[in-house]
Structures are given as structure tokens and as C-alpha cells.
XYZ file of C-alpha atoms in Angstrom:
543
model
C -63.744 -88.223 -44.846
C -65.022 -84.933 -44.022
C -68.514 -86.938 -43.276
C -66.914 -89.287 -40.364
C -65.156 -86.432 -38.828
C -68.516 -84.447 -38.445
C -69.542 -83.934 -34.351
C -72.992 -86.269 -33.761
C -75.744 -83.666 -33.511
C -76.165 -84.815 -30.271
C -73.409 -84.011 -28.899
C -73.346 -80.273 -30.439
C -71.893 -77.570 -28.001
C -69.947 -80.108 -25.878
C -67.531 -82.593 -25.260
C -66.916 -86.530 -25.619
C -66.969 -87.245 -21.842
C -65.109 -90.602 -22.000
C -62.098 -90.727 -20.828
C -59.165 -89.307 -22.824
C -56.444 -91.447 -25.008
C -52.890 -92.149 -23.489
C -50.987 -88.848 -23.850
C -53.829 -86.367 -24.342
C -55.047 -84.157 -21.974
C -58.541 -85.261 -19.884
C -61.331 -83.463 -21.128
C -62.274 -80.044 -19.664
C -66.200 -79.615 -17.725
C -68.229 -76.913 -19.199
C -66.759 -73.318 -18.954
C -69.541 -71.882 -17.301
C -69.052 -74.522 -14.410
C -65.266 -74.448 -14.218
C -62.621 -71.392 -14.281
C -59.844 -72.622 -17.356
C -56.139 -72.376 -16.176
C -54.140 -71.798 -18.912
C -50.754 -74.025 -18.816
C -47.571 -71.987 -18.055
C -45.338 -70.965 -21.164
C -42.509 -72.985 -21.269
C -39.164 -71.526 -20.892
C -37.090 -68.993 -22.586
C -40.736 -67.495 -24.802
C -42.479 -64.684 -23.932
C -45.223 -65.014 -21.541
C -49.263 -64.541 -22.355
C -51.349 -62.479 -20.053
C -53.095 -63.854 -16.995
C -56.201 -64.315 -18.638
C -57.998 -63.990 -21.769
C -59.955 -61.091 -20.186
C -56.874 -59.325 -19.879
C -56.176 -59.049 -23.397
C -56.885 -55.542 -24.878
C -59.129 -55.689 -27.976
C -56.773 -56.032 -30.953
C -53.206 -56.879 -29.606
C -50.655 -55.205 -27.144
C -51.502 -51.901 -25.210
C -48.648 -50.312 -27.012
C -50.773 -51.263 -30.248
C -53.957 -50.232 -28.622
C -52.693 -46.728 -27.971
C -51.059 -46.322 -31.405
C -54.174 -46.326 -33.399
C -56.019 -45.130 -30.887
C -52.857 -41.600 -31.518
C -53.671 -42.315 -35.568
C -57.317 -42.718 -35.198
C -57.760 -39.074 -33.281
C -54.841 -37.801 -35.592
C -56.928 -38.729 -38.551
C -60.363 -37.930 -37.457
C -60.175 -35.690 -34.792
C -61.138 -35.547 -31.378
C -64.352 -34.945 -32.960
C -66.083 -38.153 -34.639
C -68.056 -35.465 -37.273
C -64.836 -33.893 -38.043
C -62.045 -35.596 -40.598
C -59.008 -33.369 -40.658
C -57.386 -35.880 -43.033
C -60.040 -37.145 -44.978
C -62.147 -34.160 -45.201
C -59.468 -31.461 -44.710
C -56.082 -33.062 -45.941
C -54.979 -29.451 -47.499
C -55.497 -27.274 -43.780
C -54.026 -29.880 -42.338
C -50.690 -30.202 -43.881
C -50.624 -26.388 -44.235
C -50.891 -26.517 -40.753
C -48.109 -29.119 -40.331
C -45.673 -27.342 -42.522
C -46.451 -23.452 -41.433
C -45.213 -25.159 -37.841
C -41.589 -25.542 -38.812
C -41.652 -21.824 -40.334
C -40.533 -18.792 -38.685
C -42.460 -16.166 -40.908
C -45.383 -14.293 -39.456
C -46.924 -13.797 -42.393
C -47.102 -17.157 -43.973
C -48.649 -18.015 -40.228
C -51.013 -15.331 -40.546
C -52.482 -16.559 -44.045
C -52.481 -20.125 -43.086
C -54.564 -19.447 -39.691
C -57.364 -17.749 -41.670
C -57.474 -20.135 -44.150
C -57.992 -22.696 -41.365
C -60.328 -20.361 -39.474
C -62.352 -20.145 -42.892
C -62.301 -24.051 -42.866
C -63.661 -24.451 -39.368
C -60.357 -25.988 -38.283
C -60.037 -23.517 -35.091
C -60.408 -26.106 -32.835
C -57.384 -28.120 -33.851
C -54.765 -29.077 -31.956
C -52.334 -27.793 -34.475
C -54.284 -24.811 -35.391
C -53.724 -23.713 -31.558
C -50.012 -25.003 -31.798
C -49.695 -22.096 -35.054
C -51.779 -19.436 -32.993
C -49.147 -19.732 -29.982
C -46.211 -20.115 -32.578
C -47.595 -16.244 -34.235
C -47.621 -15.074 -30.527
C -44.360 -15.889 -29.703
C -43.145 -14.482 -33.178
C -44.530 -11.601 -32.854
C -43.776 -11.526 -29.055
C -39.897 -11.855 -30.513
C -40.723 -9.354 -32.937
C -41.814 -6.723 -30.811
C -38.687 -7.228 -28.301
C -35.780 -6.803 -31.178
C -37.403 -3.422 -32.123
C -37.787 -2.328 -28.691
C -34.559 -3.663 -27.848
C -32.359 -1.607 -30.928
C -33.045 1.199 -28.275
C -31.980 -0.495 -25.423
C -28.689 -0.240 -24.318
C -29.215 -3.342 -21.512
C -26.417 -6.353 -23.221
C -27.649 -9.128 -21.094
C -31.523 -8.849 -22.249
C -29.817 -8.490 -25.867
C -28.463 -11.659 -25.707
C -31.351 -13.208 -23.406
C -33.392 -12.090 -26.710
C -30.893 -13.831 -29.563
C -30.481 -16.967 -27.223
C -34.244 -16.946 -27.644
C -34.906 -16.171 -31.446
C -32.484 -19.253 -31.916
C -34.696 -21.487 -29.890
C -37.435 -21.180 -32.420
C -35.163 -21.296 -34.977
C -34.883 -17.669 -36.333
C -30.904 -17.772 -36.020
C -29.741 -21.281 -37.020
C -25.895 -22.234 -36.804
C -24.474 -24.303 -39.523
C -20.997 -26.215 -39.582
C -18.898 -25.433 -42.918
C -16.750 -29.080 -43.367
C -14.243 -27.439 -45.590
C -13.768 -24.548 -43.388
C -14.446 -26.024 -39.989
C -16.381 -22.200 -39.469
C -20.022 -22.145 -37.849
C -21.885 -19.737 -40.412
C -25.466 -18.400 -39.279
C -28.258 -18.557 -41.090
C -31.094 -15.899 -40.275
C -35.030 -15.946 -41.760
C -35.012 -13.299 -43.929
C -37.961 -11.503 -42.453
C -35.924 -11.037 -38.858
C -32.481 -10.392 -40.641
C -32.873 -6.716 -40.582
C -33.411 -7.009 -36.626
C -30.864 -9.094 -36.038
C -28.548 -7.510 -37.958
C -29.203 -3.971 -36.241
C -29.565 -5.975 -32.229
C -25.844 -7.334 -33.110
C -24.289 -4.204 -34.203
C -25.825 -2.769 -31.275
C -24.478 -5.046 -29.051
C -20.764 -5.223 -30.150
C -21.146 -0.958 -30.419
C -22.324 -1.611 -26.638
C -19.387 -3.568 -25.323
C -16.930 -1.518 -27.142
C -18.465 1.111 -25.032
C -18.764 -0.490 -21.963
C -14.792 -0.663 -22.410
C -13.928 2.689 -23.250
C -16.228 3.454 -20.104
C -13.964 1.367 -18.134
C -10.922 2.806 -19.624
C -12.105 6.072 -18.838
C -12.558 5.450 -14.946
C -8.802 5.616 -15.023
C -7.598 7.799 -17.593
C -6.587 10.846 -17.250
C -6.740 11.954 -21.515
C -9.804 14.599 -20.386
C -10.835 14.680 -24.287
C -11.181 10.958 -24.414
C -13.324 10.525 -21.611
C -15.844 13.826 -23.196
C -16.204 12.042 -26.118
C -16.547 8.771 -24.943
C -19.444 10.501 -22.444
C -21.195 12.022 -25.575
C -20.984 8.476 -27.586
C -22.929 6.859 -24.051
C -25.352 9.959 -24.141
C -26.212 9.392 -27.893
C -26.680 5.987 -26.885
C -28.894 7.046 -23.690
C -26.780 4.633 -21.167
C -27.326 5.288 -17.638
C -24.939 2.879 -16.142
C -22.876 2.778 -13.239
C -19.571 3.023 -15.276
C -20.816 6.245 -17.264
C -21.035 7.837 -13.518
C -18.047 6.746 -12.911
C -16.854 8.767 -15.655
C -18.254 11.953 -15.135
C -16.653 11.562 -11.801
C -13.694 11.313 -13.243
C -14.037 14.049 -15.705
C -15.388 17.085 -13.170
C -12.482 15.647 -10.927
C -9.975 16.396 -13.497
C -11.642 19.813 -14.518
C -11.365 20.653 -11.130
C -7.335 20.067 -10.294
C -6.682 21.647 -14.165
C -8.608 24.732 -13.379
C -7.027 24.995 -9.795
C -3.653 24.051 -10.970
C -4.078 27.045 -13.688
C -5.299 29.235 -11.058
C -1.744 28.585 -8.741
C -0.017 28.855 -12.175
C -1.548 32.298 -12.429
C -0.915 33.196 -9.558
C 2.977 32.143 -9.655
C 4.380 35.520 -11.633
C 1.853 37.988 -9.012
C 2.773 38.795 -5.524
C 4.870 36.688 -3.220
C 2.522 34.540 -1.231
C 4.263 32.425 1.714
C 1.088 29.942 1.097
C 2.324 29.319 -2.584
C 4.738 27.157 -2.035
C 2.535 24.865 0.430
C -0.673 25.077 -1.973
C 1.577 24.131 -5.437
C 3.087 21.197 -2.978
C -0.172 19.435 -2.232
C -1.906 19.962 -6.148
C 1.625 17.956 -6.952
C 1.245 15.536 -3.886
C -2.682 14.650 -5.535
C -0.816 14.069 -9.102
C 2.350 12.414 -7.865
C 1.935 8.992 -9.950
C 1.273 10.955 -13.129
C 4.013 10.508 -15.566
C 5.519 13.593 -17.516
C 4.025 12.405 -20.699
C 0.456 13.312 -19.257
C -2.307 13.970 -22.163
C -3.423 17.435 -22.713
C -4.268 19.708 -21.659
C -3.535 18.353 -17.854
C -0.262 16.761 -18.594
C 1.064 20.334 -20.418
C -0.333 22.840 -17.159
C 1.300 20.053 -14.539
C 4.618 19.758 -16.200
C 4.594 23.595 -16.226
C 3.530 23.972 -12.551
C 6.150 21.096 -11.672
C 8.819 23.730 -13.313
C 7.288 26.740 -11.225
C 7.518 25.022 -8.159
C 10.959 23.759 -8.878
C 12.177 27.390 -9.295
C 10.368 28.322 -6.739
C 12.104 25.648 -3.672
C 15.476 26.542 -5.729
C 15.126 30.002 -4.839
C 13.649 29.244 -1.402
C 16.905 26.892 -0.488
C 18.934 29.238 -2.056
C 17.790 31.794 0.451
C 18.039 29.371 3.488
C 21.625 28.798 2.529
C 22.318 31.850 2.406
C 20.945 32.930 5.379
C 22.625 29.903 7.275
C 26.124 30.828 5.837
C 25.976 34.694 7.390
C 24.465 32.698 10.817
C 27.227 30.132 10.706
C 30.360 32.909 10.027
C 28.492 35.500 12.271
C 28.355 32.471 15.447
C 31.582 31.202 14.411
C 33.197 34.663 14.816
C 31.606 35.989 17.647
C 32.400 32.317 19.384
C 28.161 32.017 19.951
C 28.202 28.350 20.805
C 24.196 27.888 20.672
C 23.722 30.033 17.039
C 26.731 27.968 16.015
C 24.653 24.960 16.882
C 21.561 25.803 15.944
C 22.703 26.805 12.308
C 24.598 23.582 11.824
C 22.188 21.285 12.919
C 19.316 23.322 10.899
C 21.656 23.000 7.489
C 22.047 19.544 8.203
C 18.484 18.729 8.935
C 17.234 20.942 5.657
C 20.170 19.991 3.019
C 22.496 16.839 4.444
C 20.067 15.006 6.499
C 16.915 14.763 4.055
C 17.176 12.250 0.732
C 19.462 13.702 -1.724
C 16.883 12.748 -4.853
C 15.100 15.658 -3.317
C 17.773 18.304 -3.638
C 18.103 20.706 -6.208
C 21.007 19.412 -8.541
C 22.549 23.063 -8.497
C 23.022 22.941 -4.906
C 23.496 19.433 -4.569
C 26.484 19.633 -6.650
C 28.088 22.648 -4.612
C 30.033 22.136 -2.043
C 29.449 24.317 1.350
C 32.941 25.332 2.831
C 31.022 27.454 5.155
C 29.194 25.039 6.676
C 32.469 22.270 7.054
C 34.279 25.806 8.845
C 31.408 25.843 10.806
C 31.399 22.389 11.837
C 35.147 22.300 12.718
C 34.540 25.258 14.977
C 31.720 23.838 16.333
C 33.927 20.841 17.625
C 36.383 23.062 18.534
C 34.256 25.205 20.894
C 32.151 22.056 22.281
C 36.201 20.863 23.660
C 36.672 24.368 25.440
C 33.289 23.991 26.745
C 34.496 20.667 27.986
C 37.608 21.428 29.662
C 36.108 24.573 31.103
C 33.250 22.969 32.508
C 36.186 19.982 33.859
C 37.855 22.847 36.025
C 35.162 24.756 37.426
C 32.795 21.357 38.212
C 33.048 21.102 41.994
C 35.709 18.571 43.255
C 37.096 16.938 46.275
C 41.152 17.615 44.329
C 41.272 21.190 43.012
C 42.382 21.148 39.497
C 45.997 22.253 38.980
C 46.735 25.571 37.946
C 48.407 25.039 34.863
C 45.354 22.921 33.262
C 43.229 25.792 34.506
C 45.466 28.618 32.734
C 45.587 26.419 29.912
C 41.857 25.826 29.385
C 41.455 29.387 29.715
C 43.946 30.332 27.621
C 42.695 28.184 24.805
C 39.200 29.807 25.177
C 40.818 33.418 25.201
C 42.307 31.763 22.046
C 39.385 30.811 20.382
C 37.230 33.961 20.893
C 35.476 33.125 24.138
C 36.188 35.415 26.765
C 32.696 36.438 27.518
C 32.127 32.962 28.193
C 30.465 32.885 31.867
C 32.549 29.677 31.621
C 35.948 31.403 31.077
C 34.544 33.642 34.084
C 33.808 31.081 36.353
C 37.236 28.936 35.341
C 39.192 32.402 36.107
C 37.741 32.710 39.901
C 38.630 28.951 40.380
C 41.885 29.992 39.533
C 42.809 32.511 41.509
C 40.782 30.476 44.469
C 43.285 27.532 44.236
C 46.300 29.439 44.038
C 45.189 31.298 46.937
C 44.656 28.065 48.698
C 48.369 26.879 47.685
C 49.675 30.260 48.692
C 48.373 30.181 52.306
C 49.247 26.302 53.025
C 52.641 26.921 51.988
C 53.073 29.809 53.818
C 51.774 28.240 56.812
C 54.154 25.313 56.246
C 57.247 28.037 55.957
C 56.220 29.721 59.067
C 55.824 26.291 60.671
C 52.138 27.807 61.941
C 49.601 25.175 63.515
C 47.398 28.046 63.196
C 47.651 29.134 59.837
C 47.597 25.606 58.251
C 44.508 25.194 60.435
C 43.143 28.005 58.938
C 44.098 27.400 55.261
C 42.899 23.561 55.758
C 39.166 24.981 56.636
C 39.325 27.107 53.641
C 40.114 24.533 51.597
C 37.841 21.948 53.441
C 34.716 24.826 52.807
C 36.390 25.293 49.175
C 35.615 21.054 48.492
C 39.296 20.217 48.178
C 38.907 17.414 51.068
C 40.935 15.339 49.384
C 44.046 17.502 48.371
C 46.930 15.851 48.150
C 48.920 19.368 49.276
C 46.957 19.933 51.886
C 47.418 16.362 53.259
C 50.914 16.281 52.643
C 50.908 19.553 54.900
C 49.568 18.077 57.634
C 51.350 15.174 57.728
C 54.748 17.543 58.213
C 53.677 18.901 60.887
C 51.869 15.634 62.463
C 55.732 14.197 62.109
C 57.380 17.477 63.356
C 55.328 17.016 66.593
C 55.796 13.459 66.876
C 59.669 13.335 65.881
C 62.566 15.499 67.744
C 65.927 14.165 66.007
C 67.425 16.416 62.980
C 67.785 14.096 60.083
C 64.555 12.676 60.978
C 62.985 15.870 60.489
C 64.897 16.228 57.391
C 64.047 13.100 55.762
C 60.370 14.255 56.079
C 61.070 18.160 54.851
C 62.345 16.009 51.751
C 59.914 13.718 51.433
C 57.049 16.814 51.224
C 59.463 18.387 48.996
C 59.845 16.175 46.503
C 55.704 15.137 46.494
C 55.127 18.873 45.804
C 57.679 18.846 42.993
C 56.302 15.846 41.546
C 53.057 17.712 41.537
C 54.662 21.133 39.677
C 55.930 18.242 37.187
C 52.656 16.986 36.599
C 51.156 20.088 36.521
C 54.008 21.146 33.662
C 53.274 17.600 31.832
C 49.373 18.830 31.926
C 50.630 22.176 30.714
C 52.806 20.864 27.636
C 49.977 19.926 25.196
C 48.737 23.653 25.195
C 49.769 25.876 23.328
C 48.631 29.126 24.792
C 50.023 28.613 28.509
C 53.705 27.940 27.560
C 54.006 32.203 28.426
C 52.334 31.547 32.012
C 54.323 28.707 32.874
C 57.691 29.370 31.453
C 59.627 29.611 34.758
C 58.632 26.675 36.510
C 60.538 24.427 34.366
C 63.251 26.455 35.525
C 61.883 26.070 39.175
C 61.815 22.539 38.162
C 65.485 22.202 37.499
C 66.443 24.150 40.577
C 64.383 21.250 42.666
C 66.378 18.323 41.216
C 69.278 19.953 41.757
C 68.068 21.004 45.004
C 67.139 17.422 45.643
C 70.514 16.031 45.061
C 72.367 17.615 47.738
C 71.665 16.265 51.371
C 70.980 19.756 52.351
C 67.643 20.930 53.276
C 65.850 23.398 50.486
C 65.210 26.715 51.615
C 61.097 27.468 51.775
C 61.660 30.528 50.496
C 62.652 29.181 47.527
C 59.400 26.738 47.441
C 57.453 30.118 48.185
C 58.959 31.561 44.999
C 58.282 28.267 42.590
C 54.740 28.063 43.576
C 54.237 31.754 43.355
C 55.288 31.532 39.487
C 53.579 28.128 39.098
């Protein structure tokens, strides 16, 4: 069978070029003359490469590159050189001293491959840069247990666990990360950690410090950052802190000195401002500052005590001397200077011994004040200039209150005294003219009275309206009528002027009769005979 299947030797190398059975592919020309095509894969299976001449020698690229990785792995990158078949101990050494971190294990294993000739492997220049950077870390913890910089502390242990010299493991049964350091670092680990948390701890106190005022705290904290030779911005801070509070105790001892010497009117003021620096500083201040201001505090608390005392005092005599003496301006000058020093300022501020005392002195003071402020007023009511003259009666009363009161030498009580004696003059003449029945005399009062201000004087106009109806009417009862009708508007005025007069006290002497003239003009005023002028003469004469 094999026999009839054999190709004719003359047809060796080619192809039967009849023409192909029914369902078989025609047969293909010579490959040198024709290109093949292969058929496309049919769906849903992986598809072959363009061409055969695409094919990489012994399967896939991926396979290609594979052994091509295990071939230079095995033999090296040079062909006369066979790190695994020649060298398999280096090798693996090599391998294994990779996933170590101790220098010295790297150290042996290196010359071993050096003795070997295996210093131009890949791995033996992996180990060489692995030693570096050991010893690199190395070097760095033991420079850094005298550094006092945290951040490059922890820069350097986030490194050493990179290469694996700190390694973190998870406890199940405790849920706690424990750490697990090579042995050879331990030691520098150990120390860089302790130096770190000693550090922060520091860095706190530091902080602390900047606002403390415990002056032995922030020396010893200052020593503890010398000993560690920090230099940062916080230990500046502190020594700030600490000459600042040397300072105010040794000036605050000085004014304490200085307290039981010689009265200095500076004291007061100098004591005031040390206080105003330390005003937020509690009473339970550490020594030794809290002990000297608590005792200055008590010096200058005596001190104002004795210095409002004083000012009380002196304000008492000022008030009783100006009270006495009727001295309107001292007597407001005091008061208003014991109100603005004592009443007027917060009462937190005041002394509790003199809070809690009452001043009569200054309450007398203040009644007489008012009392001397209305005299003032009524004075200064008569004399201001006026077209109606003031009555006599409110005159003599105002003065007669003053002369009351103590104020006599008033230039007031002077001036009210002149107007006086100007507007009873004034009365005196009109009705005088008026009883003589003289054009010439009333004339003569009105320009007085006119130059006096009294335009509008009811007397005066009342005058000259008599003797404007005298002129103008002849008959006897008309004449009459208007002697009775001036009459009786001048007696309403001594009634007013007696009403004004009432309230007073100290003119019911000067004005005593003319209620009596008073009563002698209503009875007067009943009949339908005329009233005498003499009479009239006589009632405004007392009045």
C-alpha cells in the first residue's frame, strides 16, 4: 500500500497538474512563481499572522522574549560566562543577600562575588547600590541622634522602612501593628525615636512657654533645648519671654522698694502702669512674679486709699468753707470735683472703706448749692433789664432771702438793692406828680422811667391816661369814675405785689403794713367818695 502511494520519480518536487477532484481545492503553480494567500480563519478562532515570514522563530513574541529573559538570566549577557551553570552558588548568594538589610552579610557576599569574577553582574551591581544606600541610611541615623530637625527624622524612618529596615506587622488577636526592626539598625532606631518623641515634647513645652508666665518653667525648659542644641524659632520666643518677665519683676521690686522711702508724687503713676502691663494676670500668679505683684497690687491699694482719703478730706473743708462763706463758684467747683472723682467714676473702682461711707458733707453741700443757684436766679430776674420794672416786694424779697442765706457781698444783692431803690423812686415821683396834678412832673418822671427801660409800665401808663382823661373830660363824676378806675389798678398792683411777697419768708417785716394799706383801699373803694392821694402817697411809701 505504501508502494502505490509513493510520488512517480518524475514528478518529484511538484505537483499533479490535472485538474483537481470535485470538492478539493485546484492545484497551486510553483511557489517561486506565485505569492500563496493563506485562506482567512473562520470565525470565532484566533487569527494566524499575515504571513509565514511573520512568524518569530519558535512561537509567539511573548515566547520569544521569555527565553530570550531566561537565556541571558542563565548565561549572562556574556556567551563565555554561565552564572547558573558555572556559578549557581554567587548567584543565589546574590539573589538572597538582595532581600537582606545587613551591611555586613552584603559586604561578604560582594567579595566573594568579586573573587568569582561576577562584578559585572547585573545583580552584583543591584547589591553594590543596595550597601550604598545602607550605609547611606546608616550614616544619616547617627548623624541624625544629634539633630534636633523632626521632619528630616521622620523623612529618615519613612525611608529605612522603604528598604525594609522597619517592617510593620498586623497582630490578628490584638488587631495592634507591632514593628519589627533588623537587629543591626535597632540600636539607631531605637535612639532616632526617643529622640524624636523627647523633641516634640519639647517643641510643646516651648510653645507653652511663649505664654507662661511660671519664670522657673520656662529656665528649665530653655536649659533642656540648650542641652539639646535647638535653635528654633520657638526657643527665641522663649527667651523673649523670659528677659521680658525678668525685666517687669526686677522693676516691679524696684517700685516695691521704693514704696516705704520718700513720698514721690510719680509713685502712684509709675505702680499704675507696671499694673496696667499685668492687668490679665490672675492673683494665683507663679513665683516669684505672682508673690512681688500681689504685694505691689496691696501697696498701691493703700496707697490710692490714702490718696482719696486725702481728696475727701480736702473737699469736705472746701465744701463747709464755700458753703459758709456763701462762695457760689468754690461751692461748685468742690461738688462737681467730688462727684467727678468718687460718684461719677465706676464704683468697682472705689475703695470699699469709702465706698461704704456715706458723705453728709457733700449732700449739705449739694442742697446749698441748689439753694444758692435759686438766689442767683431770682437776683439775676430783678436786676436783668426790662421794659416792666419788677415790683418792689419780689425785689425785697429776693434780697432778703440772699441776706438770709449768707450772700450779702453778692455784687448781685448789690446790683438788686440799687434797682430797688431806682423803682421806688420812679413810683414815688409819678405819684406825686399825679397828686399834684403836674403835666410837668409826670413828664419828667415818665422820661426817667422811659431812660430807666420801664416803657411798658403799667403805672406809668395808667398815669398818663388820668391826666389824658382829665384834659379831655370837664364833668365831676366823670372825673371821678376815672380817679377810681386808676385807684383801684394801682391797688390791684400792691395786691399782686403782696401775693408775690407771701411765699417769702424774710420780707413779711418790710411789707407788713401794706396789707393794712390794703384793707384801707377796699374799704376806701366801697364808698362813692373819692380817696384822698395823700393817703395813696402814704401806701406806696410803705409798699
Amino acid at each position: 500500500m505504501s508502494k502505490s502511494l509513493q510520488r512517480p520519480s518524475g514528478f518529484e518536487g511538484c505537483r499533479f497538474g490535472e485538474a483537481s477532484l470535485p470538492g478539493r481545492k485546484p492545484a497551486a503553480k510553483t511557489r517561486c512563481f506565485e505569492e500563496v494567500v493563506p485562506v482567512p480563519p473562520k470565525t470565532g478562532k484566533p487569527h494566524a499572522p499575515r504571513g509565514r515570514h511573520d512568524r518569530l522563530r519558535g512561537g509567539h513574541l511573548k515566547g520569544m522574549t521569555a527565553r530570550d529573559n531566561l537565556r541571558e538570566l542563565i548565561q549572562g549577557s556574556d556567551p563565555k560566562l554561565g552564572r547558573w551553570s558555572k556559578n549557581k552558588a554567587v548567584y543565589t548568594e546574590l539573589l538572597q543577600v538582595m532581600q537582606t538589610c545587613s551591611i555586613p552579610k552584603l559586604i561578604s557576599t560582594l567579595s566573594q562575588a568579586q573573587a568569582a569574577g561576577a562584578y559585572n553582574w547585573p545583580e552584583f551591581a543591584k547589591a553594590s547600590g543596595r550597601l550604598k544606600e545602607l550605609e547611606e541610611i546608616r550614616h544619616n541615623m547617627e548623624e541624625a541622634c544629634g539633630s534636633v530637625c523632626i521632619d528630616d527624622m521622620e523623612r529618615l524612618i519613612c525611608r529605612a522602612s522603604a528598604v525594609g529596615i522597619c517592617r510593620k506587622s498586623l497582630r490578628a488577636e490584638r488587631e495592634q501593628s507591632e514593628q519589627s526592626i533588623e537587629p543591626e539598625f535597632q540600636h539607631l532606631v531605637s535612639a532616632l525615636e526617643k529622640r524624636m518623641h523627647k523633641l516634640r515634647i519639647l517643641r510643646e513645652d516651648l510653645r507653652i512657654c511663649a505664654q507662661s508666665l511660671d519664670m522657673e518653667l520656662i529656665s528649665n525648659t530653655l536649659k533642656v533645648a540648650e542641652e539639646f542644641g535647638a535653635g528654633w524659632e520657638d526657643v527665641r520666643d522663649a527667651r523673649v519671654r523670659l528677659r521680658m518677665l525678668q525685666s517687669s519683676l526686677a522693676e516691679m521690686t524696684e517700685l516695691l522698694g521704693s514704696v516705704s522711702e520718700a513720698e514721690n508724687c510719680h509713685l502712684k503713676e509709675k505702680i499704675h502702669e507696671a499694673l496696667m502691663s499685668f492687668d490679665h494676670i490672675e492673683e494665683d500668679a507663679p513665683p516669684p512674679l505672682g508673690w512681688v505683684l500681689n504685694a505691689l497690687r496691696v501697696q498701691y491699694n493703700r496707697i490710692r486709699l490714702e490718696g482719696v482719703a486725702g481728696l475727701r478730706d480736702r473737699l469736705t473743708r472746701e465744701i463747709l468753707a464755700a458753703g459758709k462763706d456763701a462762695n457760689l463758684e468754690l461751692l461748685r467747683a468742690a461738688v462737681a470735683e467730688a462727684d467727678t472723682q468718687f460718684y461719677s467714676m465706676d464704683s468697682s473702682k472705689l475703695p470699699d472703706a469709702l465706698h461704704a461711707t456715706r458723705w453728709d458733707e457733700l449732700e449739705h453741700g449739694r442742697r446749698c448749692l441748689a439753694q444758692l443757684v435759686e438766689i442767683e436766679a431770682e437776683l439775676e430776674l430783678v436786676v436783668t433789664p426790662s421794659t416792666i420794672p419788677p415790683s418792689p416786694a419780689a425785689i425785697i424779697a429776693a434780697i432778703a432771702r440772699a441776706d438770709a442765706a449768707g450772700c450779702s457781698t453778692w455784687t448781685l444783692r448789690s446790683a438788686a438793692s440799687t434797682r430797688l431803690r431806682q423803682v421806688q423812686s420812679l413810683e414815688a415821683s409819678i405819684l406825686k406828680a399825679v397828686a399834684a396834678g403836674s403835666e410837668d412832673l409826670l413828664r419828667e418822671a415818665m422820661i426817667n422811667a422811659q431812660c430807666a427801660g420801664f416803657v411798658a409800665w403799667p403805672l406809668l401808663n395808667a398815669a398818663t391816661e388820668l391826666f389824658r382823661g382829665f384834659k379831655e373830660t370837664a364833668g365831676q363824676e366823670e372825673r371821678a369814675l376815672l380817679w377810681q378806675s386808676f385807684i383801684s389798678t394801682t391797688a390791684q398792683r400792691l395786691l399782686a405785689e403782696l401775693a408775690e411777697g407771701e411765699p417769702f419768708g424774710g420780707c413779711a417785716g418790710e411789707v407788713a403794713d401794706v396789707e393794712v394799706a390794703f384793707v384801707g383801699i377796699r374799704l376806701e373803694s366801697e364808698c362813692p367818695e373819692m380817696l384822698p392821694m395823700e393817703m395813696l402817697l402814704e401806701m406806696f411809701e410803705k409798699a
